[in-house]
Short mmCIF file of C-alpha atoms and ligand atoms in Angstrom, two decimals:
data_model
loop_
_atom_site.label_atom_id
_atom_site.label_comp_id
_atom_site.label_asym_id
_atom_site.label_seq_id
_atom_site.Cartn_x
_atom_site.Cartn_y
_atom_site.Cartn_z
CA UNK A 1 6.56 7.68 -15.30
CA UNK A 2 10.09 7.02 -16.45
CA UNK A 3 12.05 5.14 -13.85
CA UNK A 4 15.83 5.41 -14.13
CA UNK A 5 17.17 2.24 -15.64
CA UNK A 6 13.87 0.46 -15.35
CA UNK A 7 11.86 -1.07 -18.12
CA UNK A 8 8.38 -2.34 -17.39
CA UNK A 9 8.39 -6.03 -18.24
CA UNK A 10 4.76 -5.89 -19.33
CA UNK A 11 2.75 -3.14 -21.04
CA UNK A 12 0.12 -2.08 -18.62
CA UNK A 13 -2.55 -0.86 -21.07
CA UNK A 14 -5.44 1.41 -20.35
CA UNK A 15 -8.20 0.71 -17.91
CA UNK A 16 -11.77 1.03 -19.15
CA UNK A 17 -14.05 3.29 -17.14
CA UNK A 18 -16.07 1.48 -14.50
CA UNK A 19 -19.17 3.55 -15.13
CA UNK A 20 -19.36 3.12 -18.90
CA UNK A 21 -19.13 6.62 -20.32
CA UNK A 22 -19.36 8.20 -16.90
CA UNK A 23 -16.21 9.45 -15.20
CA UNK A 24 -15.18 7.81 -11.93
CA UNK A 25 -14.28 10.56 -9.48
CA UNK A 26 -12.41 8.28 -7.07
CA UNK A 27 -8.71 9.03 -7.10
CA UNK A 28 -8.99 12.46 -8.73
CA UNK A 29 -7.56 15.45 -6.87
CA UNK A 30 -9.96 18.13 -5.72
CA UNK A 31 -8.78 20.35 -8.57
CA UNK A 32 -9.24 17.54 -11.07
CA UNK A 33 -12.82 17.06 -9.89
CA UNK A 34 -13.32 20.80 -10.43
CA UNK A 35 -11.80 20.34 -13.87
CA UNK A 36 -14.16 17.58 -14.96
CA UNK A 37 -17.13 19.57 -13.65
CA UNK A 38 -16.04 22.53 -15.81
CA UNK A 39 -15.67 20.23 -18.81
CA UNK A 40 -19.18 19.01 -18.13
CA UNK A 41 -20.48 22.58 -18.30
CA UNK A 42 -20.28 24.25 -14.86
CA UNK A 43 -18.64 27.64 -14.56
CA UNK A 44 -15.36 27.74 -12.66
CA UNK A 45 -16.75 29.18 -9.45
CA UNK A 46 -19.63 26.72 -9.22
CA UNK A 47 -17.32 23.84 -10.10
CA UNK A 48 -14.98 24.76 -7.31
CA UNK A 49 -17.74 24.79 -4.72
CA UNK A 50 -19.28 21.57 -6.00
CA UNK A 51 -15.85 19.89 -6.04
CA UNK A 52 -15.39 20.82 -2.39
CA UNK A 53 -18.80 19.47 -1.46
CA UNK A 54 -18.45 16.25 -3.44
CA UNK A 55 -14.95 15.69 -2.02
CA UNK A 56 -16.25 15.97 1.49
CA UNK A 57 -19.14 13.57 0.86
CA UNK A 58 -16.86 11.09 -0.89
CA UNK A 59 -13.97 10.98 1.47
CA UNK A 60 -15.37 12.15 4.77
CA UNK A 61 -18.68 10.34 4.61
CA UNK A 62 -18.05 7.51 2.15
CA UNK A 63 -21.10 8.42 0.05
CA UNK A 64 -21.24 6.84 -3.40
CA UNK A 65 -24.67 8.15 -4.44
CA UNK A 66 -25.05 11.76 -5.55
CA UNK A 67 -28.67 11.66 -4.35
CA UNK A 68 -27.36 11.47 -0.77
CA UNK A 69 -25.46 14.74 -1.10
CA UNK A 70 -28.04 16.83 0.65
CA UNK A 71 -26.28 20.19 0.36
CA UNK A 72 -26.28 19.93 -3.43
CA UNK A 73 -29.46 21.17 -5.14
CA UNK A 74 -31.98 18.39 -5.80
CA UNK A 75 -32.09 19.31 -9.47
CA UNK A 76 -28.34 19.06 -9.81
CA UNK A 77 -28.03 15.54 -8.36
CA UNK A 78 -29.40 13.68 -11.43
CA UNK A 79 -27.14 15.82 -13.60
CA UNK A 80 -24.18 14.52 -11.63
CA UNK A 81 -25.47 10.94 -11.65
CA UNK A 82 -25.74 11.03 -15.44
CA UNK A 83 -22.12 12.07 -15.87
CA UNK A 84 -20.12 10.74 -12.97
CA UNK A 85 -19.79 7.80 -10.62
CA UNK A 86 -18.03 7.24 -7.32
CA UNK A 87 -16.67 3.77 -7.81
CA UNK A 88 -15.47 0.96 -5.63
CA UNK A 89 -13.49 -2.14 -6.52
CA UNK A 90 -15.72 -5.21 -6.96
CA UNK A 91 -15.38 -7.76 -4.15
CA UNK A 92 -14.78 -11.18 -5.72
CA UNK A 93 -14.17 -12.99 -2.43
CA UNK A 94 -14.01 -12.02 1.24
CA UNK A 95 -12.39 -14.28 3.81
CA UNK A 96 -11.97 -14.06 7.58
CA UNK A 97 -9.07 -15.79 9.37
CA UNK A 98 -9.43 -17.54 12.71
CA UNK A 99 -7.35 -14.66 14.17
CA UNK A 100 -9.73 -12.00 12.86
CA UNK A 101 -7.60 -10.96 9.88
CA UNK A 102 -9.73 -10.27 6.81
CA UNK A 103 -8.72 -10.63 3.19
CA UNK A 104 -10.59 -9.42 0.12
CA UNK A 105 -9.94 -10.46 -3.45
CA UNK A 106 -10.90 -7.42 -5.51
CA UNK A 107 -11.53 -6.90 -9.21
CA UNK A 108 -10.87 -3.73 -11.14
CA UNK A 109 -13.11 -2.47 -13.96
CA UNK A 110 -10.99 -4.42 -16.49
CA UNK A 111 -11.35 -7.62 -14.46
CA UNK A 112 -7.81 -7.56 -13.11
CA UNK A 113 -7.60 -8.91 -9.58
CA UNK A 114 -5.66 -7.82 -6.52
CA UNK A 115 -5.90 -8.38 -2.79
CA UNK A 116 -6.15 -6.26 0.34
CA UNK A 117 -5.89 -7.37 3.96
CA UNK A 118 -7.17 -5.88 7.21
CA UNK A 119 -5.36 -6.81 10.43
CA UNK A 120 -7.19 -5.92 13.64
CA UNK A 121 -5.17 -5.49 16.85
CA UNK A 122 -6.09 -4.36 20.31
CA UNK A 123 -4.85 -0.82 19.79
CA UNK A 124 -5.04 -0.39 16.04
CA UNK A 125 -6.46 -1.66 12.78
CA UNK A 126 -4.09 -1.89 9.86
CA UNK A 127 -5.03 -2.08 6.20
CA UNK A 128 -2.46 -3.68 3.92
CA UNK A 129 -2.92 -2.09 0.50
CA UNK A 130 -1.74 -3.30 -2.94
CA UNK A 131 -0.05 -1.05 -5.47
CA UNK A 132 0.27 -3.30 -8.51
CA UNK A 133 -1.44 -6.33 -10.04
CA UNK A 134 1.47 -8.76 -9.72
CA UNK A 135 4.92 -7.35 -9.18
CA UNK A 136 7.80 -6.04 -11.26
CA UNK A 137 10.24 -7.85 -9.01
CA UNK A 138 10.82 -11.41 -7.98
CA UNK A 139 11.99 -11.74 -4.40
CA UNK A 140 12.41 -15.48 -4.17
CA UNK A 141 10.50 -15.95 -0.92
CA UNK A 142 7.45 -13.95 -2.02
CA UNK A 143 4.32 -15.42 -3.56
CA UNK A 144 3.44 -12.16 -5.36
CA UNK A 145 6.90 -12.30 -6.94
CA UNK A 146 5.86 -15.44 -8.85
CA UNK A 147 3.34 -13.36 -10.80
CA UNK A 148 4.26 -11.28 -13.80
CA UNK A 149 3.48 -7.60 -13.47
CA UNK A 150 0.09 -7.27 -15.10
CA UNK A 151 -0.29 -3.55 -14.55
CA UNK A 152 0.07 -0.74 -12.06
CA UNK A 153 -3.00 0.14 -10.03
CA UNK A 154 -4.37 3.63 -10.62
CA UNK A 155 -4.62 6.10 -7.74
CA UNK A 156 -8.38 5.52 -7.62
CA UNK A 157 -7.88 1.78 -7.30
CA UNK A 158 -5.39 2.28 -4.48
CA UNK A 159 -7.50 4.78 -2.51
CA UNK A 160 -10.51 2.64 -3.48
CA UNK A 161 -9.13 -0.14 -1.27
CA UNK A 162 -9.23 2.20 1.73
CA UNK A 163 -12.75 3.34 0.86
CA UNK A 164 -13.98 -0.21 0.44
CA UNK A 165 -12.39 -1.28 3.71
CA UNK A 166 -14.20 1.51 5.52
CA UNK A 167 -17.47 0.42 3.81
CA UNK A 168 -16.90 -3.19 4.83
CA UNK A 169 -15.95 -2.28 8.37
CA UNK A 170 -19.00 -0.04 8.59
CA UNK A 171 -17.11 2.92 9.88
CA UNK A 172 -18.21 5.91 7.88
CA UNK A 173 -19.52 8.60 10.20
CA UNK A 174 -23.26 8.65 10.69
CA UNK A 175 -25.38 11.77 10.99
CA UNK A 176 -25.21 14.89 8.89
CA UNK A 177 -22.30 17.17 8.22
CA UNK A 178 -22.06 19.52 11.15
CA UNK A 179 -20.59 22.82 10.14
CA UNK A 180 -20.03 21.84 6.55
CA UNK A 181 -21.78 23.19 3.53
CA UNK A 182 -22.66 26.46 5.17
CA UNK A 183 -21.17 28.36 2.30
CA UNK A 184 -22.78 31.82 2.07
CA UNK A 185 -23.17 31.43 -1.68
CA UNK A 186 -24.83 28.08 -1.30
CA UNK A 187 -28.59 28.46 -1.48
CA UNK A 188 -29.42 24.89 -2.15
CA UNK A 189 -31.49 24.00 0.88
CA UNK A 190 -28.73 22.59 2.98
CA UNK A 191 -29.36 20.07 5.67
CA UNK A 192 -27.09 21.14 8.47
CA UNK A 193 -26.21 20.32 12.04
CA UNK A 194 -25.59 16.77 13.13
CA UNK A 195 -23.80 14.43 15.42
CA UNK A 196 -20.75 13.30 13.55
CA UNK A 197 -17.67 12.47 15.55
CA UNK A 198 -14.45 11.05 14.13
CA UNK A 199 -13.60 9.12 17.27
CA UNK A 200 -13.26 5.37 17.61
CA UNK A 201 -11.88 4.54 14.22
CA UNK A 202 -11.41 0.88 13.37
CA UNK A 203 -9.04 1.43 10.44
CA UNK A 204 -6.24 3.48 11.98
CA UNK A 205 -3.13 2.56 9.98
CA UNK A 206 -2.19 1.88 6.37
CA UNK A 207 0.76 -0.11 5.11
CA UNK A 208 1.68 -0.19 1.45
CA UNK A 209 2.70 -3.83 1.82
CA UNK A 210 0.22 -5.69 -0.33
CA UNK A 211 0.90 -6.83 -3.87
CA UNK A 212 3.50 -4.92 -5.81
CA UNK A 213 6.41 -2.56 -5.42
CA UNK A 214 4.97 0.89 -4.58
CA UNK A 215 8.05 2.80 -5.73
CA UNK A 216 7.64 1.35 -9.24
CA UNK A 217 4.22 2.96 -9.31
CA UNK A 218 5.25 6.22 -7.68
CA UNK A 219 2.82 8.74 -9.15
CA UNK A 220 -0.32 6.72 -8.53
CA UNK A 221 0.76 5.72 -5.01
CA UNK A 222 1.57 9.33 -4.24
CA UNK A 223 -1.78 10.52 -5.59
CA UNK A 224 -3.65 7.94 -3.53
CA UNK A 225 -1.76 8.65 -0.30
CA UNK A 226 -2.23 12.41 -0.71
CA UNK A 227 -5.98 11.78 -0.75
CA UNK A 228 -5.77 9.44 2.25
CA UNK A 229 -3.87 12.13 4.19
CA UNK A 230 -6.09 15.06 3.14
CA UNK A 231 -7.42 16.76 6.23
CA UNK A 232 -10.89 17.19 4.79
CA UNK A 233 -11.23 13.58 3.76
CA UNK A 234 -9.96 10.36 5.19
CA UNK A 235 -7.54 12.49 7.20
CA UNK A 236 -5.12 9.79 8.20
CA UNK A 237 -1.88 11.14 9.61
CA UNK A 238 1.29 10.39 7.63
CA UNK A 239 2.67 8.92 10.84
CA UNK A 240 0.10 6.19 10.53
CA UNK A 241 1.08 5.28 7.00
CA UNK A 242 4.06 3.12 6.07
CA UNK A 243 5.38 2.51 2.58
CA UNK A 244 7.50 -0.59 2.13
CA UNK A 245 10.04 -0.87 -0.64
CA UNK A 246 12.30 -3.69 -1.68
CA UNK A 247 14.95 -1.02 -2.33
CA UNK A 248 14.18 1.09 -5.38
CA UNK A 249 16.97 3.47 -4.42
CA UNK A 250 16.42 6.24 -7.05
CA UNK A 251 12.86 6.78 -5.85
CA UNK A 252 13.46 6.80 -2.10
CA UNK A 253 14.34 10.48 -1.65
CA UNK A 254 11.30 11.50 -3.65
CA UNK A 255 9.12 9.27 -1.55
CA UNK A 256 10.37 11.07 1.55
CA UNK A 257 10.08 14.55 0.11
CA UNK A 258 6.84 14.24 -1.83
CA UNK A 259 4.83 11.71 0.18
CA UNK A 260 6.49 11.94 3.59
CA UNK A 261 5.18 8.75 5.12
CA UNK A 262 7.13 6.24 7.24
CA UNK A 263 9.53 4.10 5.29
CA UNK A 264 10.04 0.37 5.62
CA UNK A 265 12.85 -1.27 3.69
CA UNK A 266 12.85 -4.97 2.82
CA UNK A 267 16.49 -5.64 3.64
CA UNK A 268 16.30 -9.39 4.38
CA UNK A 269 20.03 -10.07 4.08
CA UNK A 270 23.32 -8.46 5.03
CA UNK A 271 25.68 -9.86 2.42
CA UNK A 272 25.71 -9.25 -1.30
CA UNK A 273 25.69 -12.96 -2.00
CA UNK A 274 22.53 -13.73 -0.06
CA UNK A 275 20.65 -10.52 -0.93
CA UNK A 276 21.46 -10.96 -4.63
CA UNK A 277 19.81 -14.35 -4.39
CA UNK A 278 16.70 -13.59 -2.36
CA UNK A 279 16.03 -9.95 -3.37
CA UNK A 280 17.39 -9.88 -6.93
CA UNK A 281 16.90 -6.12 -7.16
CA UNK A 282 20.08 -6.04 -5.06
CA UNK A 283 22.07 -6.78 -8.23
CA UNK A 284 20.96 -3.36 -9.45
CA UNK A 285 20.94 -1.37 -6.19
CA UNK A 286 23.32 -2.95 -3.69
CA UNK A 287 23.27 -2.84 0.11
CA UNK A 288 25.69 0.08 0.33
CA UNK A 289 23.62 2.30 -1.98
CA UNK A 290 20.44 1.24 -0.25
CA UNK A 291 21.68 2.05 3.26
CA UNK A 292 23.05 5.40 2.08
CA UNK A 293 19.61 6.23 0.69
CA UNK A 294 18.14 5.26 4.07
CA UNK A 295 20.56 7.56 5.86
CA UNK A 296 19.52 10.37 3.49
CA UNK A 297 15.79 9.62 3.73
CA UNK A 298 14.15 12.98 4.40
CA UNK A 299 12.97 13.26 7.97
CA UNK A 300 14.72 10.08 9.03
CA UNK A 301 15.70 10.69 12.62
CA UNK A 302 14.92 9.40 16.03
CA UNK A 303 11.30 10.42 15.82
CA UNK A 304 10.85 8.75 12.41
CA UNK A 305 12.89 5.62 12.42
CA UNK A 306 13.20 3.57 9.28
CA UNK A 307 11.98 0.01 9.68
CA UNK A 308 14.09 -2.77 8.22
CA UNK A 309 12.03 -5.81 7.37
CA UNK A 310 13.89 -9.05 7.70
CA UNK A 311 12.27 -12.34 6.70
CA UNK A 312 13.57 -15.26 8.74
CA UNK A 313 14.67 -18.01 6.36
CA UNK A 314 16.11 -21.18 7.82
CA UNK A 315 19.87 -21.57 7.25
CA UNK A 316 19.83 -18.71 4.73
CA UNK A 317 19.99 -15.39 6.60
CA UNK A 318 19.34 -16.30 10.25
CA UNK A 319 22.72 -16.91 11.92
CA UNK A 320 24.16 -15.03 14.92
CA UNK A 321 26.76 -13.61 12.51
CA UNK A 322 23.98 -12.25 10.31
CA UNK A 323 22.39 -10.55 13.32
CA UNK A 324 25.74 -9.02 14.34
CA UNK A 325 26.42 -7.83 10.81
CA UNK A 326 22.97 -6.24 10.70
CA UNK A 327 23.74 -4.26 13.86
CA UNK A 328 27.13 -3.29 12.48
CA UNK A 329 25.62 -2.00 9.26
CA UNK A 330 22.92 0.00 11.05
CA UNK A 331 25.65 1.64 13.14
CA UNK A 332 28.06 2.16 10.26
CA UNK A 333 25.47 4.14 8.32
CA UNK A 334 24.33 6.01 11.44
CA UNK A 335 20.72 4.87 10.97
CA UNK A 336 17.92 5.43 13.41
CA UNK A 337 16.28 2.18 12.64
CA UNK A 338 14.26 -0.61 14.01
CA UNK A 339 14.20 -4.14 12.69
CA UNK A 340 11.00 -6.03 12.08
CA UNK A 341 11.64 -9.79 12.02
CA UNK A 342 9.07 -11.56 9.89
CA UNK A 343 8.83 -15.33 10.23
CA UNK A 344 8.72 -16.67 6.66
CA UNK A 345 5.15 -17.35 5.56
CA UNK A 346 4.96 -20.45 3.38
CA UNK A 347 3.11 -20.71 0.05
CA UNK A 348 2.75 -23.57 -2.47
CA UNK A 349 6.03 -24.14 -4.31
CA UNK A 350 8.19 -21.94 -2.04
CA UNK A 351 11.84 -22.95 -1.85
CA UNK A 352 12.44 -21.78 1.71
CA UNK A 353 11.56 -22.79 5.23
CA UNK A 354 10.93 -20.57 8.22
CA UNK A 355 13.68 -20.39 10.87
CA UNK A 356 12.86 -22.20 14.09
CA UNK A 357 11.18 -20.14 16.82
CA UNK A 358 14.36 -20.54 18.95
CA UNK A 359 16.53 -19.18 16.14
CA UNK A 360 14.19 -16.23 15.58
CA UNK A 361 14.23 -15.47 19.33
CA UNK A 362 18.04 -15.68 19.52
CA UNK A 363 18.40 -13.44 16.44
CA UNK A 364 16.01 -10.93 17.94
CA UNK A 365 17.75 -10.96 21.32
CA UNK A 366 21.15 -10.30 19.77
CA UNK A 367 19.83 -7.20 18.05
CA UNK A 368 17.91 -5.99 21.11
CA UNK A 369 21.09 -6.35 23.22
CA UNK A 370 22.82 -3.78 20.99
CA UNK A 371 20.05 -1.26 21.79
CA UNK A 372 18.15 -1.67 18.51
CA UNK A 373 14.54 -2.73 18.66
CA UNK A 374 13.86 -6.00 16.82
CA UNK A 375 10.40 -7.33 17.53
CA UNK A 376 9.20 -10.52 15.89
CA UNK A 377 6.06 -9.91 13.85
CA UNK A 378 3.33 -12.39 14.73
CA UNK A 379 2.10 -13.98 11.52
CA UNK A 380 -1.49 -12.99 10.87
CA UNK A 381 -4.03 -14.59 8.60
CA UNK A 382 -1.85 -17.51 7.48
CA UNK A 383 -4.87 -19.83 7.30
CA UNK A 384 -6.44 -17.70 4.56
CA UNK A 385 -3.09 -16.94 2.82
CA UNK A 386 -3.30 -13.34 3.96
CA UNK A 387 0.08 -13.07 5.74
CA UNK A 388 3.08 -11.10 4.41
CA UNK A 389 4.19 -12.40 1.07
CA UNK A 390 1.32 -14.84 0.58
CA UNK A 391 -0.82 -12.63 -1.66
CA UNK A 392 -1.37 -13.62 -5.25
CA UNK A 393 -4.49 -13.06 -7.30
CA UNK A 394 -4.70 -16.29 -9.31
CA UNK A 395 -4.64 -19.53 -7.38
CA UNK A 396 -2.54 -21.36 -9.96
CA UNK A 397 0.43 -23.47 -9.02
CA UNK A 398 3.17 -22.96 -11.60
CA UNK A 399 5.93 -25.57 -11.91
CA UNK A 400 9.43 -24.82 -10.68
CA UNK A 401 10.56 -24.42 -14.33
CA UNK A 402 7.82 -21.82 -14.92
CA UNK A 403 8.75 -19.95 -11.74
CA UNK A 404 12.40 -19.91 -12.83
CA UNK A 405 11.40 -18.61 -16.26
CA UNK A 406 9.37 -15.74 -14.75
CA UNK A 407 12.27 -14.88 -12.45
CA UNK A 408 14.66 -14.88 -15.40
CA UNK A 409 12.33 -12.68 -17.51
CA UNK A 410 12.00 -10.15 -14.70
CA UNK A 411 15.73 -10.02 -14.18
CA UNK A 412 16.34 -9.40 -17.86
CA UNK A 413 13.71 -6.64 -17.88
CA UNK A 414 15.43 -4.91 -15.00
CA UNK A 415 18.62 -4.69 -17.01
N1 SAH B 1 6.97 -4.80 -2.46
C1 SAH B 1 7.18 -4.20 -1.20
C2 SAH B 1 5.97 -4.33 -0.29
C3 SAH B 1 5.18 -5.60 -0.27
S1 SAH B 1 5.73 -7.00 0.64
C4 SAH B 1 8.38 -4.77 -0.54
O1 SAH B 1 8.89 -5.78 -1.02
O2 SAH B 1 8.85 -4.20 0.44
C5 SAH B 1 5.66 -6.66 2.39
C6 SAH B 1 6.78 -7.38 3.16
O3 SAH B 1 6.59 -8.80 3.24
C7 SAH B 1 8.14 -7.20 2.51
O4 SAH B 1 9.12 -6.94 3.48
C8 SAH B 1 8.36 -8.53 1.89
O5 SAH B 1 9.72 -8.75 1.62
C9 SAH B 1 7.81 -9.45 2.91
N2 SAH B 1 7.55 -10.82 2.43
C10 SAH B 1 7.39 -11.22 1.16
N3 SAH B 1 7.18 -12.56 1.09
C11 SAH B 1 7.18 -12.99 2.37
C12 SAH B 1 6.98 -14.30 2.96
N4 SAH B 1 6.70 -15.34 2.23
N5 SAH B 1 7.05 -14.38 4.30
C13 SAH B 1 7.29 -13.28 5.06
N6 SAH B 1 7.48 -12.04 4.58
C14 SAH B 1 7.43 -11.90 3.22
FE1 SF4 B 2 7.43 -7.66 -5.13
FE2 SF4 B 2 7.69 -6.96 -2.55
FE3 SF4 B 2 7.10 -9.49 -3.23
FE4 SF4 B 2 9.54 -8.50 -3.72
S1 SF4 B 2 8.58 -8.83 -1.70
S2 SF4 B 2 8.31 -9.73 -5.16
S3 SF4 B 2 9.02 -6.40 -4.29
S4 SF4 B 2 5.82 -7.71 -3.57
#
């Protein structure tokens, strides 16, 4: 899509089909599945019913084999298998941290690599999902920012991360589909009844906080999240999904209106000087514009507070004055916000250091005292480079001059 004032620094190209000539159904809307079934020769009515059945098997049960779709006629299953696939990203590497965090290096059909991370907690399990291979932007404290944008991920590749995580966590419902498939026009020898329950999920939350800037890949992210939220599929509530942006102001209202998930904003600094340096997108969309967009974010109110992410960088953005200014700004713009303090996670070649634990605590306390919640996020998965801002698909170590050149290129591309 055309992004106001934005030029993609790199052509993204087309992605070859994973299944050779077969069409991968992952990431298509229900209507689009109906559409490809019609193109393959089904009449509209049959296509609609089949699309509904296939959708349910794909997203409710995690089935990837048409032979397992027991309410579809036995004779029709090979017909589907010949024409379609239900794909998954390829797992190149899977790692488990000493704290239980899991990271997967994934490969797309064209060989491009991206990462996803699962963070288990006592009361929830959060999947951190990538939206791009590399990133358009170059926040100076972020490892992903040292990569060029290779390409946007397609909706199927984004929702595919959620599907794969559920495969790997072994949490697709067992049993048959109680109450589903009992369509009066369906005479295909349905297996019905069963013991499926949706309780006890492991993967309960999704954060669009992996590689990439989701609002520079709006349409595909929206398509993927619509599927994730669909009541007859993965059925995750929008309250359990958070999209994080570095501040792509022109896309924020649309994100609220058309996707409607929780918003997190990577603020990280309270003055133009510091934010220009560490989040260079600030030179295009400044703090004032960004906070106005937050105030206007559809649905932003007490019940749906915006989260401001704030990375704690030693002697850069972590003074008491910074904390006070942050509180002042939140009040000035009338924001119902909470602040998430993220201790800086190091990576090879990074120019910053993490603030001391005492400084982080003092910063947090100052904000809490003003009545605004400012918890410190416990770093997770640092030992496997899975923590915030550590993701990067190629384990190369570019020189400082190369990093500066990439930063310069990205800045020029942004205009
Ligand atoms: N591109 C989006 C989402 C991905 S990053 C964004 O920038 O918001 C998720 C969060 O981790 C962001 O707030 C990001 O600024 C932060 N982050 C990046 N690098 C980090 C690092 N090295 N240490 C701690 N947090 C980091
Ligand atoms: Fe991109 Fe987000 Fe990293 Fe900035 S912090 S470089 S927007 S992934």
